[in-house]
PDB file of C-alpha atoms in Angstrom:
ATOM      1  CA  MET A 199     -10.008  -6.613  12.052  1.00 73.00           C
ATOM      2  CA  LYS A 200     -12.025  -7.572   9.135  1.00 76.00           C
ATOM      3  CA  ALA A 201     -15.590  -7.245   8.215  1.00 76.00           C
ATOM      4  CA  ASP A 202     -16.734 -10.671   7.489  1.00 87.00           C
ATOM      5  CA  ILE A 203     -19.763  -9.366   5.782  1.00 93.00           C
ATOM      6  CA  ASP A 204     -20.282 -10.447   1.517  1.00 94.00           C
ATOM      7  CA  PHE A 205     -22.199  -9.088  -0.694  1.00 94.00           C
ATOM      8  CA  THR A 206     -24.934 -10.057  -3.291  1.00 95.00           C
ATOM      9  CA  ASN A 207     -24.011  -9.375  -7.401  1.00 93.00           C
ATOM     10  CA  ASN A 208     -26.955  -7.509  -7.130  1.00 92.00           C
ATOM     11  CA  ALA A 209     -26.111  -5.385  -4.226  1.00 92.00           C
ATOM     12  CA  LEU A 210     -23.007  -4.452  -5.748  1.00 90.00           C
ATOM     13  CA  LYS A 211     -24.268  -3.072  -8.899  1.00 89.00           C
ATOM     14  CA  TYR A 212     -26.831  -1.503  -6.839  1.00 89.00           C
ATOM     15  CA  ILE A 213     -23.598   0.093  -4.818  1.00 87.00           C
ATOM     16  CA  ASP A 214     -21.456   0.992  -8.480  1.00 85.00           C
ATOM     17  CA  GLU A 215     -24.563   2.812  -9.696  1.00 85.00           C
ATOM     18  CA  LEU A 216     -24.706   4.734  -6.709  1.00 83.00           C
ATOM     19  CA  ARG A 217     -20.807   6.694  -7.049  1.00 73.00           C
ATOM     20  CA  MET A 218     -21.297   7.955  -3.363  1.00 74.00           C
ATOM     21  CA  PRO A 219     -18.422  10.214  -3.045  1.00 76.00           C
ATOM     22  CA  THR A 220     -17.517   8.955   0.010  1.00 78.00           C
ATOM     23  CA  PRO A 221     -16.010   5.554  -0.831  1.00 86.00           C
ATOM     24  CA  THR A 222     -17.539   3.767   2.716  1.00 91.00           C
ATOM     25  CA  ILE A 223     -20.220   2.151   3.423  1.00 92.00           C
ATOM     26  CA  ARG A 224     -21.107   1.944   7.498  1.00 94.00           C
ATOM     27  CA  ILE A 225     -23.897  -0.759   8.930  1.00 94.00           C
ATOM     28  CA  GLY A 226     -25.016  -1.398  12.232  1.00 92.00           C
ATOM     29  CA  LEU A 227     -27.178  -1.878  15.146  1.00 90.00           C
ATOM     30  CA  LYS A 228     -29.639   0.276  16.984  1.00 85.00           C
ATOM     31  CA  PRO A 229     -32.332  -0.531  19.390  1.00 81.00           C
ATOM     32  CA  ALA A 230     -35.583  -0.239  17.527  1.00 79.00           C
ATOM     33  CA  GLY A 231     -39.278  -1.625  16.684  1.00 68.00           C
ATOM     34  CA  CYS A 232     -40.734  -4.309  18.764  1.00 72.00           C
ATOM     35  CA  THR A 233     -38.652  -6.967  17.417  1.00 70.00           C
ATOM     36  CA  GLY A 234     -34.800  -5.225  19.639  1.00 81.00           C
ATOM     37  CA  PHE A 235     -33.024  -4.252  16.833  1.00 84.00           C
ATOM     38  CA  GLU A 236     -32.895  -2.182  13.672  1.00 87.00           C
ATOM     39  CA  TYR A 237     -30.494  -2.121  10.746  1.00 85.00           C
ATOM     40  CA  GLU A 238     -28.544   0.911  10.187  1.00 91.00           C
ATOM     41  CA  ILE A 239     -26.449   1.633   6.543  1.00 90.00           C
ATOM     42  CA  LYS A 240     -25.179   4.567   5.607  1.00 91.00           C
ATOM     43  CA  TRP A 241     -22.471   6.227   3.697  1.00 90.00           C
ATOM     44  CA  ASP A 242     -19.650   7.350   6.333  1.00 90.00           C
ATOM     45  CA  ASN A 243     -16.567   9.178   5.933  1.00 87.00           C
ATOM     46  CA  ILE A 244     -14.771   8.366   9.049  1.00 87.00           C
ATOM     47  CA  ILE A 245     -13.354   4.677  10.474  1.00 88.00           C
ATOM     48  CA  THR A 246     -12.267   4.001  14.056  1.00 91.00           C
ATOM     49  CA  GLU A 247      -9.676   1.989  14.887  1.00 92.00           C
ATOM     50  CA  ASP A 248     -12.075  -0.210  16.686  1.00 93.00           C
ATOM     51  CA  ASP A 249     -14.722  -0.768  13.503  1.00 95.00           C
ATOM     52  CA  TYR A 250     -14.077  -4.062  11.491  1.00 95.00           C
ATOM     53  CA  LYS A 251     -13.267  -3.186   7.997  1.00 93.00           C
ATOM     54  CA  GLU A 252     -13.261  -5.424   4.577  1.00 92.00           C
ATOM     55  CA  ASP A 253     -12.539  -3.042   0.948  1.00 90.00           C
ATOM     56  CA  PHE A 254     -14.942  -4.744  -1.946  1.00 89.00           C
ATOM     57  CA  GLY A 255     -12.066  -2.563  -4.057  1.00 87.00           C
ATOM     58  CA  THR A 256     -15.114   0.200  -5.344  1.00 86.00           C
ATOM     59  CA  PHE A 257     -16.116   0.695  -1.639  1.00 90.00           C
ATOM     60  CA  LYS A 258     -15.295  -0.329   1.476  1.00 91.00           C
ATOM     61  CA  VAL A 259     -17.256  -1.601   4.640  1.00 93.00           C
ATOM     62  CA  ALA A 260     -16.912  -0.312   8.797  1.00 94.00           C
ATOM     63  CA  ILE A 261     -19.075  -2.368  11.091  1.00 95.00           C
ATOM     64  CA  ASP A 262     -18.538  -0.144  14.703  1.00 94.00           C
ATOM     65  CA  LYS A 263     -17.528  -2.941  17.246  1.00 94.00           C
ATOM     66  CA  LEU A 264     -20.742  -2.848  19.310  1.00 92.00           C
ATOM     67  CA  SER A 265     -22.479  -4.642  15.922  1.00 92.00           C
ATOM     68  CA  TYR A 266     -20.247  -6.925  14.322  1.00 95.00           C
ATOM     69  CA  PRO A 267     -21.175  -9.445  16.323  1.00 92.00           C
ATOM     70  CA  LYS A 268     -24.469  -9.621  15.352  1.00 92.00           C
ATOM     71  CA  ILE A 269     -23.576  -8.819  12.138  1.00 92.00           C
ATOM     72  CA  LYS A 270     -20.901 -11.226  11.200  1.00 92.00           C
ATOM     73  CA  GLY A 271     -21.350 -13.507   8.597  1.00 93.00           C
ATOM     74  CA  SER A 272     -24.347 -11.977   7.084  1.00 94.00           C
ATOM     75  CA  THR A 273     -24.806 -11.073   3.301  1.00 95.00           C
ATOM     76  CA  VAL A 274     -26.010  -7.436   1.722  1.00 94.00           C
ATOM     77  CA  ASP A 275     -28.698  -7.861  -0.803  1.00 95.00           C
ATOM     78  CA  VAL A 276     -30.513  -5.711  -2.962  1.00 93.00           C
ATOM     79  CA  VAL A 277     -34.129  -6.236  -4.297  1.00 88.00           C
ATOM     80  CA  GLU A 278     -36.146  -5.207  -6.412  1.00 84.00           C
ATOM     81  CA  ASP A 279     -39.856  -5.054  -6.006  1.00 84.00           C
ATOM     82  CA  GLY A 280     -41.167  -3.143  -9.573  1.00 87.00           C
ATOM     83  CA  ILE A 281     -39.090   0.310  -9.271  1.00 88.00           C
ATOM     84  CA  ASN A 282     -38.244   0.227  -6.357  1.00 87.00           C
ATOM     85  CA  ARG A 283     -35.049  -1.582  -5.109  1.00 85.00           C
ATOM     86  CA  ASN A 284     -35.114  -1.966  -0.893  1.00 84.00           C
ATOM     87  CA  VAL A 285     -31.729  -3.261   1.099  1.00 87.00           C
ATOM     88  CA  ARG A 286     -31.303  -6.062   2.815  1.00 88.00           C
ATOM     89  CA  ILE A 287     -29.425  -7.862   5.293  1.00 90.00           C
ATOM     90  CA  ILE A 288     -29.789 -11.284   5.420  1.00 88.00           C
ATOM     91  CA  ASN A 289     -28.156 -12.300   8.877  1.00 88.00           C
ATOM     92  CA  PRO A 290     -28.264 -15.893   9.626  1.00 87.00           C
ATOM     93  CA  GLN A 291     -28.187 -15.131  13.379  1.00 80.00           C
ATOM     94  CA  GLU A 292     -31.558 -13.672  13.545  1.00 76.00           C
ATOM     95  CA  VAL A 293     -34.030 -15.693  15.736  1.00 69.00           C
ATOM     96  CA  ALA A 294     -37.135 -13.164  15.354  1.00 71.00           C
ATOM     97  CA  SER A 295     -38.024 -10.697  13.396  1.00 72.00           C
ATOM     98  CA  CYS A 296     -41.053  -7.630  13.416  1.00 71.00           C
ATOM     99  CA  GLY A 297     -44.374  -8.632  10.695  1.00 63.00           C
ATOM    100  CA  CYS A 298     -43.763  -6.212   8.911  1.00 66.00           C
ATOM    101  CA  GLY A 299     -39.745  -6.804   8.742  1.00 62.00           C
ATOM    102  CA  ALA A 300     -37.766  -3.256   9.927  1.00 69.00           C
ATOM    103  CA  SER A 301     -36.741  -4.286  13.396  1.00 71.00           C
ATOM    104  CA  VAL A 302     -34.925  -8.187  14.277  1.00 75.00           C
ATOM    105  CA  ASN A 303     -33.227  -9.963  17.257  1.00 73.00           C
ATOM    106  CA  PHE A 304     -30.959 -12.168  18.362  1.00 77.00           C
ATOM    107  CA  GLU A 305     -29.991 -15.187  20.756  1.00 69.00           C
TER     108      GLU A 305
END
């Protein structure tokens, strides 16, 4: 099942620079924060049959079946602020976020 997620050029470059030994990035949602959900992005080496998957050449993406409906169509970006880099998910399905931007909610 295709993951239906995209990465900006900045995000692709950042991931290439990291060169992690595990070639899969898991993107999901967990209940958290004042608005409802928090994005979870981590390196993972286990992909299940139920995961939505996409191959980006130098890495793969896996999204669990519960998170997928709320994440599909999103774009992963990396924003540079001085010497800091922050991974950000741009999700057109978000309808609310908390003041600090750590948690989001959907319809």
